[in-house]
mmCIF file of C-alpha atoms in Angstrom:
data_model
loop_
_atom_site.group_PDB
_atom_site.id
_atom_site.type_symbol
_atom_site.label_atom_id
_atom_site.label_comp_id
_atom_site.label_asym_id
_atom_site.label_seq_id
_atom_site.Cartn_x
_atom_site.Cartn_y
_atom_site.Cartn_z
ATOM 1 C CA MET U 858 -11.738 -0.679 44.230
ATOM 2 C CA THR U 859 -9.891 -3.035 41.935
ATOM 3 C CA MET U 860 -6.595 -2.017 40.403
ATOM 4 C CA GLY U 861 -7.295 -3.710 37.089
ATOM 5 C CA GLY U 862 -9.221 -0.839 35.526
ATOM 6 C CA GLU U 863 -12.774 -0.993 36.921
ATOM 7 C CA PHE U 864 -13.642 0.602 40.213
ATOM 8 C CA SER U 865 -16.507 1.975 42.260
ATOM 9 C CA MET U 866 -16.881 3.674 45.599
ATOM 10 C CA LYS U 867 -19.908 4.201 47.807
ATOM 11 C CA ALA U 868 -19.784 7.575 49.444
ATOM 12 C CA ILE U 869 -22.084 8.935 52.083
ATOM 13 C CA ILE U 870 -22.132 12.681 51.842
ATOM 14 C CA GLY U 871 -23.266 14.477 54.968
ATOM 15 C CA MET U 872 -24.756 17.843 54.089
ATOM 16 C CA SER U 873 -25.154 18.852 57.729
ATOM 17 C CA GLY U 874 -26.377 22.385 58.157
ATOM 18 C CA PHE U 875 -27.289 22.549 54.487
ATOM 19 C CA ASN U 876 -30.802 21.092 54.634
ATOM 20 C CA VAL U 877 -29.953 18.342 52.185
ATOM 21 C CA LEU U 878 -30.466 14.692 53.114
ATOM 22 C CA PRO U 879 -27.356 12.499 53.172
ATOM 23 C CA LEU U 880 -26.618 11.268 49.692
ATOM 24 C CA VAL U 881 -25.335 7.827 48.809
ATOM 25 C CA PHE U 882 -23.914 7.385 45.350
ATOM 26 C CA LEU U 883 -21.507 5.325 43.307
ATOM 27 C CA LEU U 884 -18.510 7.058 41.777
ATOM 28 C CA TRP U 885 -18.333 5.267 38.474
ATOM 29 C CA SER U 886 -15.723 6.532 36.030
ATOM 30 C CA SER U 887 -14.748 5.856 32.445
ATOM 31 C CA ALA U 888 -11.574 7.799 33.194
ATOM 32 C CA PHE U 889 -9.098 5.037 32.423
ATOM 33 C CA ALA U 890 -10.417 4.721 28.888
ATOM 34 C CA GLN U 891 -11.287 8.299 27.992
ATOM 35 C CA ARG U 892 -9.622 10.937 30.127
ATOM 36 C CA LEU U 893 -6.658 13.006 29.082
ATOM 37 C CA PRO U 894 -3.217 11.669 29.975
ATOM 38 C CA LEU U 895 -0.752 13.966 31.682
ATOM 39 C CA ARG U 896 0.929 16.299 29.208
ATOM 40 C CA LYS U 897 4.539 16.547 28.148
ATOM 41 C CA PRO U 898 6.429 19.751 29.066
ATOM 42 C CA GLU U 899 6.075 22.608 26.617
ATOM 43 C CA PHE U 900 9.860 22.952 26.465
ATOM 44 C CA ARG U 901 11.429 21.343 23.406
ATOM 45 C CA ILE U 902 15.112 20.649 22.845
ATOM 46 C CA LYS U 903 16.330 22.590 19.833
ATOM 47 C CA THR U 904 18.167 20.279 17.460
ATOM 48 C CA GLY U 905 20.817 20.882 14.793
ATOM 49 C CA GLN U 906 24.283 22.416 14.808
ATOM 50 C CA VAL U 907 25.201 24.381 17.953
ATOM 51 C CA ASP U 908 27.693 27.265 17.458
ATOM 52 C CA ASN U 909 30.266 25.076 15.677
ATOM 53 C CA ILE U 910 30.731 23.312 19.036
ATOM 54 C CA GLY U 911 28.650 20.243 18.327
ATOM 55 C CA ARG U 912 25.167 19.179 17.321
ATOM 56 C CA ILE U 913 21.987 17.659 18.716
ATOM 57 C CA ASP U 914 19.909 15.146 16.792
ATOM 58 C CA TYR U 915 16.511 13.656 17.595
ATOM 59 C CA ASP U 916 15.886 9.962 17.040
ATOM 60 C CA PRO U 917 12.166 9.616 16.207
ATOM 61 C CA LYS U 918 12.261 5.845 16.662
ATOM 62 C CA SER U 919 13.453 5.918 20.277
ATOM 63 C CA GLY U 920 12.344 9.434 21.212
ATOM 64 C CA ASN U 921 15.848 10.170 22.522
ATOM 65 C CA TYR U 922 18.249 13.040 21.806
ATOM 66 C CA ILE U 923 21.842 12.488 20.694
ATOM 67 C CA PHE U 924 24.438 15.093 21.762
ATOM 68 C CA GLN U 925 27.732 15.080 19.852
ATOM 69 C CA TRP U 926 30.865 17.218 20.164
ATOM 70 C CA LYS U 927 34.620 17.112 19.606
ATOM 71 C CA GLY U 928 36.367 15.994 22.763
ATOM 72 C CA LEU U 929 39.547 17.249 24.358
ATOM 73 C CA ASP U 930 41.435 14.426 22.647
ATOM 74 C CA GLY U 931 40.097 15.506 19.261
ATOM 75 C CA LYS U 932 37.784 12.502 18.977
ATOM 76 C CA LEU U 933 34.009 12.641 18.511
ATOM 77 C CA LYS U 934 32.099 12.329 21.807
ATOM 78 C CA ARG U 935 28.525 11.165 22.052
ATOM 79 C CA ALA U 936 25.903 11.181 24.823
ATOM 80 C CA ILE U 937 22.248 10.188 24.758
ATOM 81 C CA TYR U 938 19.532 12.090 26.617
ATOM 82 C CA ILE U 939 16.454 9.965 27.403
ATOM 83 C CA PRO U 940 13.502 12.259 28.236
ATOM 84 C CA PRO U 941 11.686 11.337 31.465
ATOM 85 C CA TRP U 942 8.315 12.363 30.029
ATOM 86 C CA LYS U 943 7.612 9.378 27.777
ATOM 87 C CA ALA U 944 5.145 7.632 30.086
ATOM 88 C CA ILE U 945 1.425 7.667 29.252
ATOM 89 C CA VAL U 946 -0.157 8.348 32.648
ATOM 90 C CA THR U 947 -3.721 9.106 33.717
ATOM 91 C CA VAL U 948 -4.783 10.253 37.186
ATOM 92 C CA THR U 949 -8.231 9.741 38.683
ATOM 93 C CA ALA U 950 -9.162 11.393 41.987
ATOM 94 C CA MET U 951 -12.144 10.694 44.219
ATOM 95 C CA VAL U 952 -13.298 12.320 47.456
ATOM 96 C CA ARG U 953 -15.413 10.956 50.264
ATOM 97 C CA GLN U 954 -16.631 13.078 53.157
ATOM 98 C CA GLU U 955 -16.387 11.528 56.588
ATOM 99 C CA SER U 956 -17.036 12.759 60.109
ATOM 100 C CA LYS U 957 -13.548 14.207 60.604
ATOM 101 C CA GLY U 958 -12.893 15.526 57.133
ATOM 102 C CA PHE U 959 -12.336 14.332 53.588
ATOM 103 C CA ARG U 960 -10.803 11.109 52.339
ATOM 104 C CA TYR U 961 -8.893 11.614 49.076
ATOM 105 C CA THR U 962 -8.198 8.612 46.849
ATOM 106 C CA TYR U 963 -6.043 8.726 43.723
ATOM 107 C CA VAL U 964 -5.471 6.065 41.112
ATOM 108 C CA LEU U 965 -2.501 6.498 38.788
ATOM 109 C CA ARG U 966 -2.457 4.275 35.739
ATOM 110 C CA ASN U 967 0.513 3.812 33.449
ATOM 111 C CA ALA U 968 -0.923 2.684 30.104
ATOM 112 C CA PRO U 969 0.003 -0.770 28.747
ATOM 113 C CA ASN U 970 1.572 0.869 25.667
ATOM 114 C CA SER U 971 3.530 3.371 27.760
ATOM 115 C CA PRO U 972 7.249 3.266 26.860
ATOM 116 C CA GLN U 973 8.389 4.242 30.358
ATOM 117 C CA ALA U 974 7.822 3.486 34.032
ATOM 118 C CA VAL U 975 7.017 6.250 36.572
ATOM 119 C CA ASN U 976 9.117 6.864 39.695
ATOM 120 C CA ARG U 977 7.500 9.909 41.256
ATOM 121 C CA PHE U 978 4.101 11.607 41.558
ATOM 122 C CA SER U 979 3.532 15.072 43.035
ATOM 123 C CA LEU U 980 0.451 17.089 43.991
ATOM 124 C CA LYS U 981 0.495 20.850 44.325
ATOM 125 C CA MET U 982 -0.754 21.335 47.884
ATOM 126 C CA SER U 983 0.588 23.070 50.969
ATOM 127 C CA SER U 984 -1.335 21.323 53.760
ATOM 128 C CA GLU U 985 0.143 18.170 55.259
ATOM 129 C CA PRO U 986 -2.022 15.123 54.445
ATOM 130 C CA GLN U 987 -3.044 12.840 57.294
ATOM 131 C CA LYS U 988 -3.126 9.023 57.530
ATOM 132 C CA VAL U 989 -1.358 8.588 54.209
ATOM 133 C CA TYR U 990 -1.551 5.199 52.509
ATOM 134 C CA VAL U 991 0.376 4.401 49.328
ATOM 135 C CA ALA U 992 0.238 0.985 47.660
ATOM 136 C CA ASN U 993 3.049 -0.984 45.991
ATOM 137 C CA ASN U 994 5.570 0.024 48.706
ATOM 138 C CA TRP U 995 5.591 3.612 47.507
ATOM 139 C CA GLU U 996 5.981 6.240 50.239
ATOM 140 C CA PHE U 997 4.905 9.779 51.028
ATOM 141 C CA TRP U 998 8.036 11.940 51.077
ATOM 142 C CA GLY U 999 6.399 14.979 52.667
ATOM 143 C CA ILE U 1000 5.746 18.530 51.463
ATOM 144 C CA SER U 1001 8.636 20.253 49.708
ATOM 145 C CA ASN U 1002 9.249 23.619 48.069
ATOM 146 C CA SER U 1003 9.820 23.659 44.319
ATOM 147 C CA ILE U 1004 9.720 26.000 41.345
ATOM 148 C CA PHE U 1005 6.013 25.056 41.094
ATOM 149 C CA GLY U 1006 5.257 25.911 44.723
ATOM 150 C CA LYS U 1007 4.729 23.446 47.555
ATOM 151 C CA LEU U 1008 4.358 19.825 46.454
ATOM 152 C CA ALA U 1009 3.265 16.636 48.185
ATOM 153 C CA ASN U 1010 5.609 13.961 46.833
ATOM 154 C CA PHE U 1011 5.179 10.201 46.467
ATOM 155 C CA SER U 1012 7.908 7.823 45.311
ATOM 156 C CA PRO U 1013 8.992 4.157 45.537
ATOM 157 C CA TYR U 1014 12.504 5.076 46.622
ATOM 158 C CA GLY U 1015 12.489 4.944 50.400
ATOM 159 C CA ARG U 1016 12.653 2.587 53.379
ATOM 160 C CA LYS U 1017 10.202 0.124 51.821
ATOM 161 C CA GLN U 1018 12.250 -0.172 48.618
ATOM 162 C CA GLY U 1019 9.336 -0.164 46.212
ATOM 163 C CA PHE U 1020 9.462 -0.246 42.449
ATOM 164 C CA PRO U 1021 8.558 2.284 39.733
ATOM 165 C CA LEU U 1022 5.068 2.062 38.270
ATOM 166 C CA LYS U 1023 5.514 -0.146 35.225
ATOM 167 C CA PRO U 1024 3.456 0.113 31.994
ATOM 168 C CA GLY U 1025 0.105 -1.604 32.445
ATOM 169 C CA SER U 1026 0.158 -1.081 36.233
ATOM 170 C CA SER U 1027 -1.882 1.067 38.612
ATOM 171 C CA LEU U 1028 -1.073 2.768 41.911
ATOM 172 C CA LYS U 1029 -3.441 3.803 44.699
ATOM 173 C CA ILE U 1030 -2.737 6.753 47.005
ATOM 174 C CA GLU U 1031 -5.062 7.705 49.838
ATOM 175 C CA PHE U 1032 -5.039 10.292 52.646
ATOM 176 C CA PHE U 1033 -7.271 12.460 54.824
ATOM 177 C CA SER U 1034 -7.568 16.237 55.026
ATOM 178 C CA SER U 1035 -9.855 18.707 56.764
ATOM 179 C CA PHE U 1036 -9.866 20.903 53.653
ATOM 180 C CA PRO U 1037 -12.322 20.562 50.740
ATOM 181 C CA PRO U 1038 -11.194 19.807 47.188
ATOM 182 C CA GLY U 1039 -10.081 22.251 44.531
ATOM 183 C CA VAL U 1040 -8.390 21.818 41.165
ATOM 184 C CA VAL U 1041 -4.585 21.711 41.373
ATOM 185 C CA LYS U 1042 -1.644 20.828 39.161
ATOM 186 C CA CYS U 1043 -0.051 17.404 39.410
ATOM 187 C CA TYR U 1044 3.221 16.049 38.071
ATOM 188 C CA ALA U 1045 4.655 12.644 37.168
ATOM 189 C CA PHE U 1046 8.269 11.783 36.477
ATOM 190 C CA GLY U 1047 9.391 8.985 34.188
ATOM 191 C CA ASP U 1048 11.970 6.451 35.255
ATOM 192 C CA ALA U 1049 14.702 7.538 32.831
ATOM 193 C CA PRO U 1050 18.411 6.839 33.399
ATOM 194 C CA ILE U 1051 20.750 9.715 34.213
ATOM 195 C CA MET U 1052 22.470 11.070 31.132
ATOM 196 C CA ARG U 1053 26.036 9.711 31.038
ATOM 197 C CA VAL U 1054 28.733 11.715 29.289
ATOM 198 C CA PRO U 1055 32.253 10.523 28.389
ATOM 199 C CA GLU U 1056 33.651 13.907 29.460
ATOM 200 C CA GLU U 1057 32.274 17.270 30.485
ATOM 201 C CA MET U 1058 29.844 18.471 27.872
ATOM 202 C CA PRO U 1059 30.440 21.929 26.356
ATOM 203 C CA GLY U 1060 28.252 24.572 28.015
ATOM 204 C CA GLU U 1061 26.620 25.516 24.711
ATOM 205 C CA LEU U 1062 25.231 21.989 24.432
ATOM 206 C CA ALA U 1063 24.397 21.600 28.113
ATOM 207 C CA ASP U 1064 22.333 24.793 27.939
ATOM 208 C CA ARG U 1065 19.997 23.014 25.511
ATOM 209 C CA LEU U 1066 18.996 20.412 28.102
ATOM 210 C CA PRO U 1067 15.447 20.900 29.437
ATOM 211 C CA LYS U 1068 14.844 22.755 32.683
ATOM 212 C CA GLU U 1069 11.547 20.918 33.254
ATOM 213 C CA GLU U 1070 11.542 17.140 33.091
ATOM 214 C CA HIS U 1071 8.038 16.057 34.018
ATOM 215 C CA LEU U 1072 4.569 15.231 32.813
ATOM 216 C CA HIS U 1073 1.915 17.601 34.109
ATOM 217 C CA GLY U 1074 -1.846 17.930 34.304
ATOM 218 C CA PHE U 1075 -4.743 18.691 36.632
ATOM 219 C CA THR U 1076 -6.469 16.799 39.415
ATOM 220 C CA ILE U 1077 -8.145 17.735 42.714
ATOM 221 C CA ALA U 1078 -6.541 18.041 46.145
ATOM 222 C CA PRO U 1079 -7.182 19.778 49.487
ATOM 223 C CA VAL U 1080 -7.334 23.560 49.231
ATOM 224 C CA GLU U 1081 -6.727 25.594 52.393
ATOM 225 C CA LYS U 1082 -8.484 28.760 51.236
ATOM 226 C CA PRO U 1083 -11.354 27.802 48.923
ATOM 227 C CA SER U 1084 -13.640 30.470 47.527
ATOM 228 C CA LEU U 1085 -16.586 30.730 45.188
ATOM 229 C CA GLN U 1086 -14.433 32.705 42.766
ATOM 230 C CA ARG U 1087 -11.928 29.853 42.702
ATOM 231 C CA LEU U 1088 -14.690 27.272 42.342
ATOM 232 C CA VAL U 1089 -15.938 29.041 39.204
ATOM 233 C CA SER U 1090 -12.406 28.951 37.756
ATOM 234 C CA ASP U 1091 -11.905 25.341 38.858
ATOM 235 C CA TRP U 1092 -15.105 24.350 37.087
ATOM 236 C CA ASP U 1093 -13.806 25.852 33.840
ATOM 237 C CA ILE U 1094 -10.715 23.638 34.153
ATOM 238 C CA ALA U 1095 -12.907 20.634 34.954
ATOM 239 C CA VAL U 1096 -14.790 21.193 31.707
ATOM 240 C CA GLU U 1097 -11.566 21.538 29.709
ATOM 241 C CA GLU U 1098 -10.231 18.328 31.255
ATOM 242 C CA GLY U 1099 -13.307 16.399 30.140
ATOM 243 C CA TRP U 1100 -14.616 15.756 33.649
ATOM 244 C CA VAL U 1101 -18.108 16.723 32.417
ATOM 245 C CA ARG U 1102 -19.260 14.479 29.598
ATOM 246 C CA ASP U 1103 -22.008 16.711 28.204
ATOM 247 C CA LYS U 1104 -21.352 20.231 26.858
ATOM 248 C CA LYS U 1105 -24.826 21.553 27.620
ATOM 249 C CA LEU U 1106 -24.610 20.219 31.159
ATOM 250 C CA ALA U 1107 -21.183 21.787 31.627
ATOM 251 C CA LYS U 1108 -22.523 25.159 30.487
ATOM 252 C CA ARG U 1109 -25.537 24.872 32.790
ATOM 253 C CA PHE U 1110 -23.324 24.279 35.839
ATOM 254 C CA SER U 1111 -21.002 27.127 34.833
ATOM 255 C CA GLN U 1112 -23.979 29.499 34.711
ATOM 256 C CA ASP U 1113 -25.299 28.205 38.044
ATOM 257 C CA LEU U 1114 -21.956 28.725 39.807
ATOM 258 C CA GLN U 1115 -21.558 32.209 38.368
ATOM 259 C CA ARG U 1116 -25.074 33.068 39.543
ATOM 260 C CA ILE U 1117 -24.315 31.795 43.074
ATOM 261 C CA LEU U 1118 -21.110 33.851 43.102
ATOM 262 C CA ARG U 1119 -23.033 36.964 42.051
ATOM 263 C CA LEU U 1120 -25.707 36.429 44.729
ATOM 264 C CA PHE U 1121 -23.020 36.136 47.407
ATOM 265 C CA ALA U 1122 -21.299 39.261 46.146
ATOM 266 C CA GLU U 1123 -24.639 41.066 46.491
ATOM 267 C CA LYS U 1124 -25.014 39.595 50.036
ATOM 268 C CA ARG U 1125 -28.174 37.733 49.047
ATOM 269 C CA PHE U 1126 -27.034 34.745 51.072
ATOM 270 C CA GLU U 1127 -30.326 32.872 51.448
ATOM 271 C CA GLU U 1128 -30.953 33.047 47.719
ATOM 272 C CA ALA U 1129 -27.428 31.820 47.091
ATOM 273 C CA LYS U 1130 -27.937 28.834 49.406
ATOM 274 C CA ALA U 1131 -31.226 27.976 47.708
ATOM 275 C CA GLU U 1132 -29.552 28.190 44.310
ATOM 276 C CA ALA U 1133 -26.723 25.943 45.538
ATOM 277 C CA GLU U 1134 -29.212 23.355 46.839
ATOM 278 C CA GLN U 1135 -30.921 23.317 43.464
ATOM 279 C CA THR U 1136 -27.576 22.943 41.688
ATOM 280 C CA ILE U 1137 -26.629 19.976 43.890
ATOM 281 C CA ARG U 1138 -29.987 18.287 43.265
ATOM 282 C CA PHE U 1139 -29.559 18.769 39.531
ATOM 283 C CA ALA U 1140 -26.034 17.333 39.724
ATOM 284 C CA ARG U 1141 -27.383 14.320 41.587
ATOM 285 C CA GLN U 1142 -29.827 13.688 38.775
ATOM 286 C CA ASN U 1143 -27.021 13.865 36.192
ATOM 287 C CA GLN U 1144 -24.084 12.434 38.142
ATOM 288 C CA LYS U 1145 -23.487 9.686 35.572
ATOM 289 C CA LEU U 1146 -22.281 12.441 33.262
ATOM 290 C CA LEU U 1147 -19.857 13.787 35.861
ATOM 291 C CA GLU U 1148 -16.416 12.321 36.523
ATOM 292 C CA PRO U 1149 -15.451 11.922 40.223
ATOM 293 C CA GLU U 1150 -13.458 15.176 40.223
ATOM 294 C CA ALA U 1151 -16.439 17.187 38.964
ATOM 295 C CA GLN U 1152 -18.724 15.453 41.457
ATOM 296 C CA ALA U 1153 -16.376 16.399 44.297
ATOM 297 C CA LEU U 1154 -16.472 20.098 43.374
ATOM 298 C CA ILE U 1155 -20.283 20.181 43.353
ATOM 299 C CA PHE U 1156 -21.070 17.787 46.207
ATOM 300 C CA PHE U 1157 -18.347 18.874 48.641
ATOM 301 C CA THR U 1158 -16.763 22.233 47.823
ATOM 302 C CA LEU U 1159 -19.950 24.084 46.895
ATOM 303 C CA PRO U 1160 -21.873 23.278 50.125
ATOM 304 C CA HIS U 1161 -18.729 24.009 52.152
ATOM 305 C CA LEU U 1162 -18.635 27.522 50.725
ATOM 306 C CA VAL U 1163 -22.301 28.457 51.110
ATOM 307 C CA ARG U 1164 -23.221 26.810 54.409
#
């Protein structure tokens, strides 16, 4: 893989016990150019006058918020809030099955026109990753509890003293897990300075500050309790995220997965396995229209569930 924008990976997929010959394929992706960047938080700071205490103004040129109020000395006080969600970040995830589990590889790219660096990336996952590698002197900070659930956190601020991911740069993260992939939320945090205030800000103004300060989106990560029901839902997200480049193909796979789920619910297991084999063969024939995340769901998670 090269970090300049083009990348490929040869993956040998062992379908042991599934009567499918090992498959070798290249995970080519147009993700850097076409995929959705992580989204800004839905929360918006309400601007204007605040209870005759002060006011908040938005500067469209800088994207910052200006808080103003009358200080204890009677003079006008001013503080600037710089949102940490300005970065334009895309995340690409790839999975490779090996003898002892799954190798997960992520590439974060901060766009050249991004107005902000990135100083943290988090995956929603509860299982501890193994043999973690992070480029650019970033480090794995472990699994932590948060308002979003358990997160695996990666940051440059640690023993290695790395640097935030600057605009126009890419970052590679890699680890192993025994669990197959599923769609999860991911989060990125912009490298914004801490808001400095000349004196304590009135509570009415402070209450307007955002509770969520992150970019968010979807990717794939190890899932401890995968299920066919979840796979069907994950596929719907994959389609919405643009990981399937053809609408008719996306619909075909959705119908196939729903049919496999129904066959399993009816305990028609052999028919379900045969249907899954056919779905995987069809995906192989059309893999150029599938982004790496969609490929992982079909080539790894589906056979794991029906074997």
